[in-house]
mmCIF file of C-alpha atoms and ligand atoms in Angstrom:
data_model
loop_
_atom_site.group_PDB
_atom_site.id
_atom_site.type_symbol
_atom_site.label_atom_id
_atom_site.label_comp_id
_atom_site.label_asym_id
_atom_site.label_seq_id
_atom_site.Cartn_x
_atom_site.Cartn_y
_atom_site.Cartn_z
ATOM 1 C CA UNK D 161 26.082 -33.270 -39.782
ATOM 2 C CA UNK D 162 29.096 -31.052 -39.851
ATOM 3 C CA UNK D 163 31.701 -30.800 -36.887
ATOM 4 C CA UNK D 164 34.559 -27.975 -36.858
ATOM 5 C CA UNK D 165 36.468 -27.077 -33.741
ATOM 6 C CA UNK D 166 39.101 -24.373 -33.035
ATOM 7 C CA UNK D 167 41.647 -24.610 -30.048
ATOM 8 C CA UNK D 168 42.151 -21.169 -27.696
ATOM 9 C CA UNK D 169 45.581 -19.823 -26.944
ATOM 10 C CA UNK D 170 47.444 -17.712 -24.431
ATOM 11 C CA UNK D 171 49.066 -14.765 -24.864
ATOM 12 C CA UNK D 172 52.836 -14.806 -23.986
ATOM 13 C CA UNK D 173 53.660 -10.912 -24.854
ATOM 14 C CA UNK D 174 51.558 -7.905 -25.440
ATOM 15 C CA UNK D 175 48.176 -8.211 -24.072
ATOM 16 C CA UNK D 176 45.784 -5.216 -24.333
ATOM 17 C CA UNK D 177 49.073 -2.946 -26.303
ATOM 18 C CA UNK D 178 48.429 -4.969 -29.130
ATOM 19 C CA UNK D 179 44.562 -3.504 -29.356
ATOM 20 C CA UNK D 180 46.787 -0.039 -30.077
ATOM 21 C CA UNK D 181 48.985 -1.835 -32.513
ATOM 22 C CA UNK D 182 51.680 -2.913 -30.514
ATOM 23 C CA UNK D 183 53.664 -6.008 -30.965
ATOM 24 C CA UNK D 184 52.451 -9.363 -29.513
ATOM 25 C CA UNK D 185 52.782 -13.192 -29.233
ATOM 26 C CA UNK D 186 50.082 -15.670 -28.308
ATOM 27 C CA UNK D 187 49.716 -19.481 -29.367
ATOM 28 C CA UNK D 188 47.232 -22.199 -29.200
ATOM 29 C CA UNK D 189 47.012 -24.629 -26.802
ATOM 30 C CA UNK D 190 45.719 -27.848 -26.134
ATOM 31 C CA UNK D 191 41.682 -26.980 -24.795
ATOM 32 C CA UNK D 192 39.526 -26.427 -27.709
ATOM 33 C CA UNK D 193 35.750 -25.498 -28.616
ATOM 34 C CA UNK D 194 34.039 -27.609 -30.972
ATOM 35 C CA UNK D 195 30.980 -26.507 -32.865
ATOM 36 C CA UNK D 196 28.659 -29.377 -34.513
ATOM 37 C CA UNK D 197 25.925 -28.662 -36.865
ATOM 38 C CA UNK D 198 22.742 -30.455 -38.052
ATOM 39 C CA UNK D 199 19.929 -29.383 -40.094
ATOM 40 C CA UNK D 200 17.021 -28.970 -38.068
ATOM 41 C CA UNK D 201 13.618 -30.664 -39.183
ATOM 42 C CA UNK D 202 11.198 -30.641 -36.035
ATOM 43 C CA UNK D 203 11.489 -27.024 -35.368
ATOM 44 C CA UNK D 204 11.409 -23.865 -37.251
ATOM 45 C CA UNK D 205 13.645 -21.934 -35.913
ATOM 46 C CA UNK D 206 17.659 -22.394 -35.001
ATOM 47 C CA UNK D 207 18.772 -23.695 -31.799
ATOM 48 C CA UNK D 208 21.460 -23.776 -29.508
ATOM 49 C CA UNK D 209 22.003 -27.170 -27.663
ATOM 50 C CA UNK D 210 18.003 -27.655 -27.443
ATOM 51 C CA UNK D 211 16.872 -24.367 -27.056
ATOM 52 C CA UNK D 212 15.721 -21.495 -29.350
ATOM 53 C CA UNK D 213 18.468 -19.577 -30.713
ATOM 54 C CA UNK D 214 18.879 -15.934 -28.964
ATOM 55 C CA UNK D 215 21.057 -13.508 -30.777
ATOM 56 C CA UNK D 216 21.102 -11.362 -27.835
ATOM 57 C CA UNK D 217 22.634 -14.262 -25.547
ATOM 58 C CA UNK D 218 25.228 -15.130 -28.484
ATOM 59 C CA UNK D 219 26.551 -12.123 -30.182
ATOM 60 C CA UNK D 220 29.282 -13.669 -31.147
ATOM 61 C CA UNK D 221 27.309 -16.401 -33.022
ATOM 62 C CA UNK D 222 24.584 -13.867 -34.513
ATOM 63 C CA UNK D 223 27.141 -11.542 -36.041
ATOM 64 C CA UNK D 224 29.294 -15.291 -38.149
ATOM 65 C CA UNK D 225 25.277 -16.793 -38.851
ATOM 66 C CA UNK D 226 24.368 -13.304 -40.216
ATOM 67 C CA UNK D 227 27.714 -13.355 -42.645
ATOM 68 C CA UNK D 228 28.080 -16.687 -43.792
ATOM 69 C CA UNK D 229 24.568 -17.637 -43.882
ATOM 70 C CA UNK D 230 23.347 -21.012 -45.622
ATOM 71 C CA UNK D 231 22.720 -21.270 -48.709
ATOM 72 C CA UNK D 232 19.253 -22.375 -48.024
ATOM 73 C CA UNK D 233 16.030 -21.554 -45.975
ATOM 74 C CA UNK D 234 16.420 -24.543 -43.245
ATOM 75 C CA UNK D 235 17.097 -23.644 -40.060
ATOM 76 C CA UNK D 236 20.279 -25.462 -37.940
ATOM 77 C CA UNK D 237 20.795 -26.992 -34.464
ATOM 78 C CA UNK D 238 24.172 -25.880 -33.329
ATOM 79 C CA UNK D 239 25.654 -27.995 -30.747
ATOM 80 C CA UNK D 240 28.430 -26.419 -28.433
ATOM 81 C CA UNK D 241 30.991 -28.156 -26.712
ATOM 82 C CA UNK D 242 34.503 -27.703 -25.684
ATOM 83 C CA UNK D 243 37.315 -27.624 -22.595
ATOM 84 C CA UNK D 244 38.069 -23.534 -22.419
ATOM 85 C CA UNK D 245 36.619 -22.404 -19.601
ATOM 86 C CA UNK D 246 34.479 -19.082 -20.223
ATOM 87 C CA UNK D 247 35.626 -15.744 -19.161
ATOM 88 C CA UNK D 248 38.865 -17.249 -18.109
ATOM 89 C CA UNK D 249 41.431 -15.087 -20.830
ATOM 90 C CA UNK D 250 41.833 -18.290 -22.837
ATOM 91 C CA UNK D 251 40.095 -17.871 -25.788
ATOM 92 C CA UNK D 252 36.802 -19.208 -25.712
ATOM 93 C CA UNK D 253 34.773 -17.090 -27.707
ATOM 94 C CA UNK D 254 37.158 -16.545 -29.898
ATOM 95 C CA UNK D 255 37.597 -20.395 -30.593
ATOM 96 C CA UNK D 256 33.796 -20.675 -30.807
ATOM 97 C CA UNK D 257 33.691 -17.943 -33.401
ATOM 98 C CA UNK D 258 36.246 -19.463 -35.667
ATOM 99 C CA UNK D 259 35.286 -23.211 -35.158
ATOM 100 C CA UNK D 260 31.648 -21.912 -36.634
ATOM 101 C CA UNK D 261 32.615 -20.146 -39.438
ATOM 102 C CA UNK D 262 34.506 -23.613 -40.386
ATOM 103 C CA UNK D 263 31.630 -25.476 -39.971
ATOM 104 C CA UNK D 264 29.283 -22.836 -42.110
ATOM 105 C CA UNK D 265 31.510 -23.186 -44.066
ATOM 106 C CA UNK D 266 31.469 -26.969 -44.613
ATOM 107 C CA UNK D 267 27.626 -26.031 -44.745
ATOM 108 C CA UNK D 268 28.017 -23.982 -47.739
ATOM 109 C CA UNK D 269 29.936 -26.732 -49.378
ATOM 110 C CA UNK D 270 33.017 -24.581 -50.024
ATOM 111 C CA UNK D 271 36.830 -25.372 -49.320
ATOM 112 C CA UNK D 272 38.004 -24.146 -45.898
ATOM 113 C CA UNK D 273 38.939 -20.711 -45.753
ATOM 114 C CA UNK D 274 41.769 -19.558 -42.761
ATOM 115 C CA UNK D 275 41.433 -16.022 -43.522
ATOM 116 C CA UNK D 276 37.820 -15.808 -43.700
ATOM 117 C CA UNK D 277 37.354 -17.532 -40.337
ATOM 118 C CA UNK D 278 39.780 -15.449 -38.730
ATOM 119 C CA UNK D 279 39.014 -12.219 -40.477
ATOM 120 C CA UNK D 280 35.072 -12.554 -39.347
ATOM 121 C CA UNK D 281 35.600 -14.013 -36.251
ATOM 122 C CA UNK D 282 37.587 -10.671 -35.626
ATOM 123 C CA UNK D 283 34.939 -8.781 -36.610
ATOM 124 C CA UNK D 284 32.474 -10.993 -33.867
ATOM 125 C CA UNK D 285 35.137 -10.188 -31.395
ATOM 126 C CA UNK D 286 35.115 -6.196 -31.878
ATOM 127 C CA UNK D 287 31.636 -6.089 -32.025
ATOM 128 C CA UNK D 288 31.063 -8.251 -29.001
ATOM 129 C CA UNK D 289 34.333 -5.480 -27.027
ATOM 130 C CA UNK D 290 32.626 -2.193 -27.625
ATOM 131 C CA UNK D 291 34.388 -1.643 -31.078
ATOM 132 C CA UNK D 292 37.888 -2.453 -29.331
ATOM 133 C CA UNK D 293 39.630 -5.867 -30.319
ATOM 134 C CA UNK D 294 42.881 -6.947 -31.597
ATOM 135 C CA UNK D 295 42.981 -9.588 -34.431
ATOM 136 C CA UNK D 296 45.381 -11.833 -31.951
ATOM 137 C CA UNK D 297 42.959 -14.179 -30.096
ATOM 138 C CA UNK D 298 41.069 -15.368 -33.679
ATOM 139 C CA UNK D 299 43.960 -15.284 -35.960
ATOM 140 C CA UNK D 300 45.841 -17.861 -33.415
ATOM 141 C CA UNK D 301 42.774 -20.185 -33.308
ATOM 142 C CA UNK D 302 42.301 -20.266 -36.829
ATOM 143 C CA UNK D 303 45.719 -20.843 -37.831
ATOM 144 C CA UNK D 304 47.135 -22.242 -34.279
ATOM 145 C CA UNK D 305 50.810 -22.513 -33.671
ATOM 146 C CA UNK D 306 52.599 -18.710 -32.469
ATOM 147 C CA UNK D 307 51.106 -15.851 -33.859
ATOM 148 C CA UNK D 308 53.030 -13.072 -33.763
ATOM 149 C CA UNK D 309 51.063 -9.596 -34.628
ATOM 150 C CA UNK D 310 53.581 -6.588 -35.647
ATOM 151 C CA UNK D 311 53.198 -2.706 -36.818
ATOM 152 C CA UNK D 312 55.430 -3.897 -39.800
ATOM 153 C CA UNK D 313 56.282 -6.681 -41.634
ATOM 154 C CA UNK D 314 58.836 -8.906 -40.443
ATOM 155 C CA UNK D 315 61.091 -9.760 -42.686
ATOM 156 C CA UNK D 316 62.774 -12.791 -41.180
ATOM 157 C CA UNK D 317 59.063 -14.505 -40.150
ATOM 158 C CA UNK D 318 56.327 -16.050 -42.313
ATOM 159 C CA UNK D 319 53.785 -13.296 -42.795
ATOM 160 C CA UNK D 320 50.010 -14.706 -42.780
ATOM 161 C CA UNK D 321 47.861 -11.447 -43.829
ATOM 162 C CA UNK D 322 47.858 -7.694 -42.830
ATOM 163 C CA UNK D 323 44.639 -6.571 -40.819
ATOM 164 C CA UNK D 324 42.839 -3.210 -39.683
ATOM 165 C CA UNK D 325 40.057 -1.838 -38.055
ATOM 166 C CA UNK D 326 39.214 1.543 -36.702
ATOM 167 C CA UNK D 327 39.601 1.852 -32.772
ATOM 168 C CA UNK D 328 38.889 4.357 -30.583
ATOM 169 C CA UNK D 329 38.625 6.742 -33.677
ATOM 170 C CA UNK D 330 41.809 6.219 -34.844
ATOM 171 C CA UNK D 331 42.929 3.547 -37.729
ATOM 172 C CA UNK D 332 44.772 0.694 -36.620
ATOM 173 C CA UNK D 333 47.012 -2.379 -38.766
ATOM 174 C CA UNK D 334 48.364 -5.609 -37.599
ATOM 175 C CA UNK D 335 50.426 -7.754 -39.183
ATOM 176 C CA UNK D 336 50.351 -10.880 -38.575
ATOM 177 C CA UNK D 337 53.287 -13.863 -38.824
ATOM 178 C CA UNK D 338 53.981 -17.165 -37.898
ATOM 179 C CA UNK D 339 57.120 -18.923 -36.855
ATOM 180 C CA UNK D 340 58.463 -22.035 -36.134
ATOM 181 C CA UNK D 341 59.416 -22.206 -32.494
ATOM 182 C CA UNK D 342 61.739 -24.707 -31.074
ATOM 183 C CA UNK D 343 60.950 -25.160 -27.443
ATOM 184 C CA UNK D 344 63.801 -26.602 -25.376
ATOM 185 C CA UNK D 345 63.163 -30.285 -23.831
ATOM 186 C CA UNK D 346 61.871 -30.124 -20.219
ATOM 187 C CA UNK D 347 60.238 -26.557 -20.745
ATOM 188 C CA UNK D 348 56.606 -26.380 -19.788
ATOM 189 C CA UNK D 349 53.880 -24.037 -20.117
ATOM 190 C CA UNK D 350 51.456 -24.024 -16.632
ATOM 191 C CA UNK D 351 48.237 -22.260 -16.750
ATOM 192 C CA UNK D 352 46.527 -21.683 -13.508
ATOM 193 C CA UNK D 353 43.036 -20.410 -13.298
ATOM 194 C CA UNK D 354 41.613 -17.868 -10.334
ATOM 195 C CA UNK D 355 37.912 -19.524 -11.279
ATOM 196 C CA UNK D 356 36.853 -15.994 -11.405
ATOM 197 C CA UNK D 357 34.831 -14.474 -14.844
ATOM 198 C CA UNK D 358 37.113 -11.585 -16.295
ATOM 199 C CA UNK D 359 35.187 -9.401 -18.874
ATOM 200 C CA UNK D 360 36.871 -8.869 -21.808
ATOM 201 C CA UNK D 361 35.059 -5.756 -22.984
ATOM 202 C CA UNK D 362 35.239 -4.175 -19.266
ATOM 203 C CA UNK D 363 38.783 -4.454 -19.222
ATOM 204 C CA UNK D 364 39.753 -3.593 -22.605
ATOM 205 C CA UNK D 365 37.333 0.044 -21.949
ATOM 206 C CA UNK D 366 38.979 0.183 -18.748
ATOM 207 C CA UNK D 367 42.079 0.403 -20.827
ATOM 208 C CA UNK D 368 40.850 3.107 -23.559
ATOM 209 C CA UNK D 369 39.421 5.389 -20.110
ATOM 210 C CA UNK D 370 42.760 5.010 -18.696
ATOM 211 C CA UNK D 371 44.562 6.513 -21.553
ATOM 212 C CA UNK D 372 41.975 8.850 -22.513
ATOM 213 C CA UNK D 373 42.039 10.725 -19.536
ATOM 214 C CA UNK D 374 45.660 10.168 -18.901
ATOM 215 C CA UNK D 375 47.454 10.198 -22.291
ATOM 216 C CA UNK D 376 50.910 10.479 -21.179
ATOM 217 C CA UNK D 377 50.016 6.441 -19.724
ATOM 218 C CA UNK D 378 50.425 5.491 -23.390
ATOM 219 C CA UNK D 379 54.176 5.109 -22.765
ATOM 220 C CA UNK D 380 53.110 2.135 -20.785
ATOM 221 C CA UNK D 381 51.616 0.046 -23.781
ATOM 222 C CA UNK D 382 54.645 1.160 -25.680
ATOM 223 C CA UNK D 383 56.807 -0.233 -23.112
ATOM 224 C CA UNK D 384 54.378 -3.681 -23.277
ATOM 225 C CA UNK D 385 55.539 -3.510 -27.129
ATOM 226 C CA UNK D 386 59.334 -3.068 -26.448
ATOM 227 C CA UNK D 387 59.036 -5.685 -23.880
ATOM 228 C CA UNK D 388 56.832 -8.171 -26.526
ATOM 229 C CA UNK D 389 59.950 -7.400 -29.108
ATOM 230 C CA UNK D 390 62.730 -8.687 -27.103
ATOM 231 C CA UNK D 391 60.670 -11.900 -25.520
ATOM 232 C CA UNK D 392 59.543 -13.031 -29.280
ATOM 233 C CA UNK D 393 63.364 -12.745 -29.893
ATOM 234 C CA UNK D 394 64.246 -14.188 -26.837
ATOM 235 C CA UNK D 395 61.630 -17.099 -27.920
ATOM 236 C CA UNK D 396 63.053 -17.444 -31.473
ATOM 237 C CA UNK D 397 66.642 -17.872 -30.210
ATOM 238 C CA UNK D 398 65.495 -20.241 -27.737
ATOM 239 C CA UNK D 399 66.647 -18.350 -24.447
ATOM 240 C CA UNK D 400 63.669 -19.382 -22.484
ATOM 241 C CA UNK D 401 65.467 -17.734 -19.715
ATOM 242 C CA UNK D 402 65.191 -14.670 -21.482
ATOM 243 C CA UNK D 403 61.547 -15.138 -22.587
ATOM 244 C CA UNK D 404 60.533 -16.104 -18.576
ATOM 245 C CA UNK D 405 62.139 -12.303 -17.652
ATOM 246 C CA UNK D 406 60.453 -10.873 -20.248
ATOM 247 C CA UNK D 407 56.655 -12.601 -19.331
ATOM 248 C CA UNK D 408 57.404 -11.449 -15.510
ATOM 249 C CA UNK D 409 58.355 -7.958 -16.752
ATOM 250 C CA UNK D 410 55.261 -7.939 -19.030
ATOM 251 C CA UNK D 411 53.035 -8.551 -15.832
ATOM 252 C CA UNK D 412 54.269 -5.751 -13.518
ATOM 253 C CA UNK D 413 53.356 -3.172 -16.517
ATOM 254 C CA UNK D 414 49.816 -5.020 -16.960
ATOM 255 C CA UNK D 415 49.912 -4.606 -13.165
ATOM 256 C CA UNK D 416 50.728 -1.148 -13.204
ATOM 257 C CA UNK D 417 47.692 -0.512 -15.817
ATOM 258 C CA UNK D 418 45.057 -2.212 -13.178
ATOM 259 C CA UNK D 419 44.157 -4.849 -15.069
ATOM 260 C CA UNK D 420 45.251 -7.799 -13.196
ATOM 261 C CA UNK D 421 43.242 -8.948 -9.607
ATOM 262 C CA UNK D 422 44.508 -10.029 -6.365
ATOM 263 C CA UNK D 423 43.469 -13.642 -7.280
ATOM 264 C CA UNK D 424 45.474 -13.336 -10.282
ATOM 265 C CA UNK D 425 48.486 -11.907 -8.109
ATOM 266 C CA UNK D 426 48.326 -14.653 -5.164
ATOM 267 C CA UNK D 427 48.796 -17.443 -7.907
ATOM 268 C CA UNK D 428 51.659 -15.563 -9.504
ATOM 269 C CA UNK D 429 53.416 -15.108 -6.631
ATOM 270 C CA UNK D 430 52.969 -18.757 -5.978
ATOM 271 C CA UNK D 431 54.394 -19.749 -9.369
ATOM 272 C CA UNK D 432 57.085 -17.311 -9.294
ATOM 273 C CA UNK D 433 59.698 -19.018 -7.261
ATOM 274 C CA UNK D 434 59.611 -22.506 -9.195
ATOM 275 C CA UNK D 435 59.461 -20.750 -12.535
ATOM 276 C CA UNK D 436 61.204 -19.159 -15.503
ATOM 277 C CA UNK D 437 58.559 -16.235 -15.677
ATOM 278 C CA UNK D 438 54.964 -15.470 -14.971
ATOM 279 C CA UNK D 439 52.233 -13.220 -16.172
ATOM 280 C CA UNK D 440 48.922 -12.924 -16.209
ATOM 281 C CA UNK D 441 47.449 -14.063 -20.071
ATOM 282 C CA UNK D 442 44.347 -12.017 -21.740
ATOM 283 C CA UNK D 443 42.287 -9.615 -20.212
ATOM 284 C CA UNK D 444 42.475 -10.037 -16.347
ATOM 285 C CA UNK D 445 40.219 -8.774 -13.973
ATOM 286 C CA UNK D 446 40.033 -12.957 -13.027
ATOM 287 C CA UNK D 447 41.039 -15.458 -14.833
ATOM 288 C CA UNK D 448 44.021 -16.967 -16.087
ATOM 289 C CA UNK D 449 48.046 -16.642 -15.321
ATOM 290 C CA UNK D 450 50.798 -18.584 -17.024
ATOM 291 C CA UNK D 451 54.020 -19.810 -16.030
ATOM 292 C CA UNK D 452 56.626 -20.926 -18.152
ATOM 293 C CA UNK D 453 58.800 -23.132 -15.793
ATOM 294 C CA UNK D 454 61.250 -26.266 -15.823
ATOM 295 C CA UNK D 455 59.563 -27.653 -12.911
ATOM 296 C CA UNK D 456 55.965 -28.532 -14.329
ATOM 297 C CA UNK D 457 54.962 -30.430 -11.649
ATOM 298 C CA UNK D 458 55.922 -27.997 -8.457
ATOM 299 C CA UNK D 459 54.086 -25.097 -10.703
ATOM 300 C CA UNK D 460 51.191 -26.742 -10.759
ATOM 301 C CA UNK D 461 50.962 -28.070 -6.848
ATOM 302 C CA UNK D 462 51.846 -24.476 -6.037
ATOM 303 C CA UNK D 463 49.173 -22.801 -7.746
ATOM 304 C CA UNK D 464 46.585 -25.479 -6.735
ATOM 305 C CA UNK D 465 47.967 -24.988 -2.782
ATOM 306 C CA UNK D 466 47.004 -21.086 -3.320
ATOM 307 C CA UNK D 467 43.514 -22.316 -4.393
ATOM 308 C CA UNK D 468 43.943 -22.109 -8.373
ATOM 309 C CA UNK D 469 43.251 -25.107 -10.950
ATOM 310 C CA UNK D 470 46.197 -25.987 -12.669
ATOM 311 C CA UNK D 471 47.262 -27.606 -15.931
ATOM 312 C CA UNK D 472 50.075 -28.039 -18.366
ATOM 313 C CA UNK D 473 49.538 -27.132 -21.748
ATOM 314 C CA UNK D 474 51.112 -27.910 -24.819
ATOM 315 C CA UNK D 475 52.136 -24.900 -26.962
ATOM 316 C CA UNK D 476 51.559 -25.686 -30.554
ATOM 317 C CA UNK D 477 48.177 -26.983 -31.409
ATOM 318 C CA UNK D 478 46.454 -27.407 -34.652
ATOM 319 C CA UNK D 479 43.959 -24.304 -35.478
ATOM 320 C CA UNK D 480 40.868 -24.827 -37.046
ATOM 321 C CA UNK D 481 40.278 -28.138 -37.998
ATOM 322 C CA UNK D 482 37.062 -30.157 -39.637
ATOM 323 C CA UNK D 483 36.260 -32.749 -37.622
ATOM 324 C CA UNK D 484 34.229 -35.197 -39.558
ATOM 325 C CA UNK D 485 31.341 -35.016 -42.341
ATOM 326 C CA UNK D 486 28.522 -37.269 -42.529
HETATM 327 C C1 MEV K 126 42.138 -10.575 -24.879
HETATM 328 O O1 MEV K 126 42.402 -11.973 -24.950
HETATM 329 C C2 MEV K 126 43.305 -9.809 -25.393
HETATM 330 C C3 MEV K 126 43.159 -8.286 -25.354
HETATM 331 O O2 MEV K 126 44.404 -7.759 -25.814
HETATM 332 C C4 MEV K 126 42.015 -7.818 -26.222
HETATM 333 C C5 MEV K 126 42.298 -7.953 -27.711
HETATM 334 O O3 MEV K 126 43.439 -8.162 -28.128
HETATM 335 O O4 MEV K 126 41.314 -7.792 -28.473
HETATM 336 C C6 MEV K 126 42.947 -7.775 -23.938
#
């Protein structure tokens, strides 16, 4: 039996700009999806927890089986588990796509390969949105820690790989970095959750509509971008004050695009007053927000008074990681 799992992350900066190739930050954090696999000898077919394998129900996991098959004929029993709630912009599928390919991989008896895992779990991901996905929710479970995806290379991080992918017709890059973020003592990161499913690939084509038939809203993601830029600074010189103003800013133009909710909003505003800055994280439509605050436990009481579940989260997990082998 093989066991790989993958953690999910929240986005601090740059949220739906970064599909367009705008800057952005996200990291991993402490919920993670584990993936366990076992050669299957009753049945003839692959299953899923117990039950035939549908591709149709699991795109995600069709598309990484189909690319990094077995070596051999025998079919698998993949087990799923994990603590990121679905739908809720924290990363699930994208931490089940890269936890997978690590365990294939394991499978396939070859060394553990970052890049691959990322780069296919990608792929999954922009198959899975209607043709429209950033590299920024796999590349920060497979490698965990801050991700930070730029249209150039920054000099003064640690670059990880260059990406690109055609969307909405035109030819988009990312590069991606890493850095080593020192987080002041006392500073937390809340995440509340509205309980309500946000679709990914609804809100990322509500997105392309928006600025198809309104080009001039462009500006808009650029101004997400200019924003992400001076909160990754912000982060990197360790003015979380800085980096809160830039989150709340983030939010009203993520507002102002449509893609947040008014359960999103109601736990925001709760958060607001005991907090350094909050935004919605991922896709929206429902949900998660974030909060980074230097009053933990008031955060959380005041998003759970407006109805949300709420939890601290460390910043800086592990990313993909092989459980055990036997
Ligand atoms: C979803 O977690 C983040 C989006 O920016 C989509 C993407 O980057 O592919 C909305």
């Amino acid at each position: 039996m093989v066991k790989a799992s993958a953690p999910g992350k929240c986005i601090l900066f740059g949220e739906h700009a970064v599909v367009y190739g705008q800057p952005a930050l996200a990291c991993s954090i402490s919920q993670r999806m584990s993936i366990e696999l076992e050669r299957e000898d009753t049945f003839d077919s692959w299953r899923i927890d117990g039950r035939t394998f549908n591709g149709k129900k699991h795109p995600h996991i069709k598309y990484i089986r189909d690319h990094l098959p077995p070596h051999d004929e025998q079919p698998l029993h993949i087990r799923i588990r994990g603590t990121i709630p679905k739908a809720s912009g924290l990363g699930s599928s994208a931490a089940l796509s890269v936890a997978l390919c690590g365990a294939l991989q394991q499978i396939r008896d070859e060394p553990q390969n970052l890049q691959q895992a990322s780069e296919l779990s990608h792929q999954a991901e922009a198959q899975a949105q209607g043709g429209r996905a950033s590299p920024m929710d796999t590349a920060t479970s497979a490698y965990g820690g801050f991700v930070v995806l730029s249209d150039s290379i920054e000099e003064d991080l640690d670059f990880i790989e260059t990406r690109s992918m055609e969307v909405n017709g035109e030819q988009q890059e990312w590069h991606l970095h890493t850095f080593e973020a020192t987080i002041p003592e006392g500073t937390a990161l809340v995440i509340g959750n509205t309980g309500v499913h946000g679709s990914t690939s609804a809100m990322v084509l509500q997105v392309a509509e928006l600025i198809q038939n309104e080009p001039t809203r462009k500006v808009e993601l650029e101004t997400i971008g200019a924003i992400a830029r001076r909160g990754i600074q912000a982060l990197r010189n360790g003015d979380m004050k800085a980096v809160g103003q830039a989150m709340s800013e983030n939010h009203i133009v993520l507002r102002s695009l449509g893609v947040s909710s008014p359960d999103l909003e109601r736990l925001i505003r709760a958060a607001a007053p005991s907090s350094l800055g909050v935004k919605m994280t991922g896709a929206g439509g429902g949900g998660c927000m974030i909060a980074l605050t230097e009053n933990p436990e008031e955060t959380v009481g005041a998003i759970e008074m407006q109805g949300g579940r709420a939890f601290i989260t460390a910043f800086n997990e592990p990313g993909l990681q092989i459980e055990h082998l036997t």
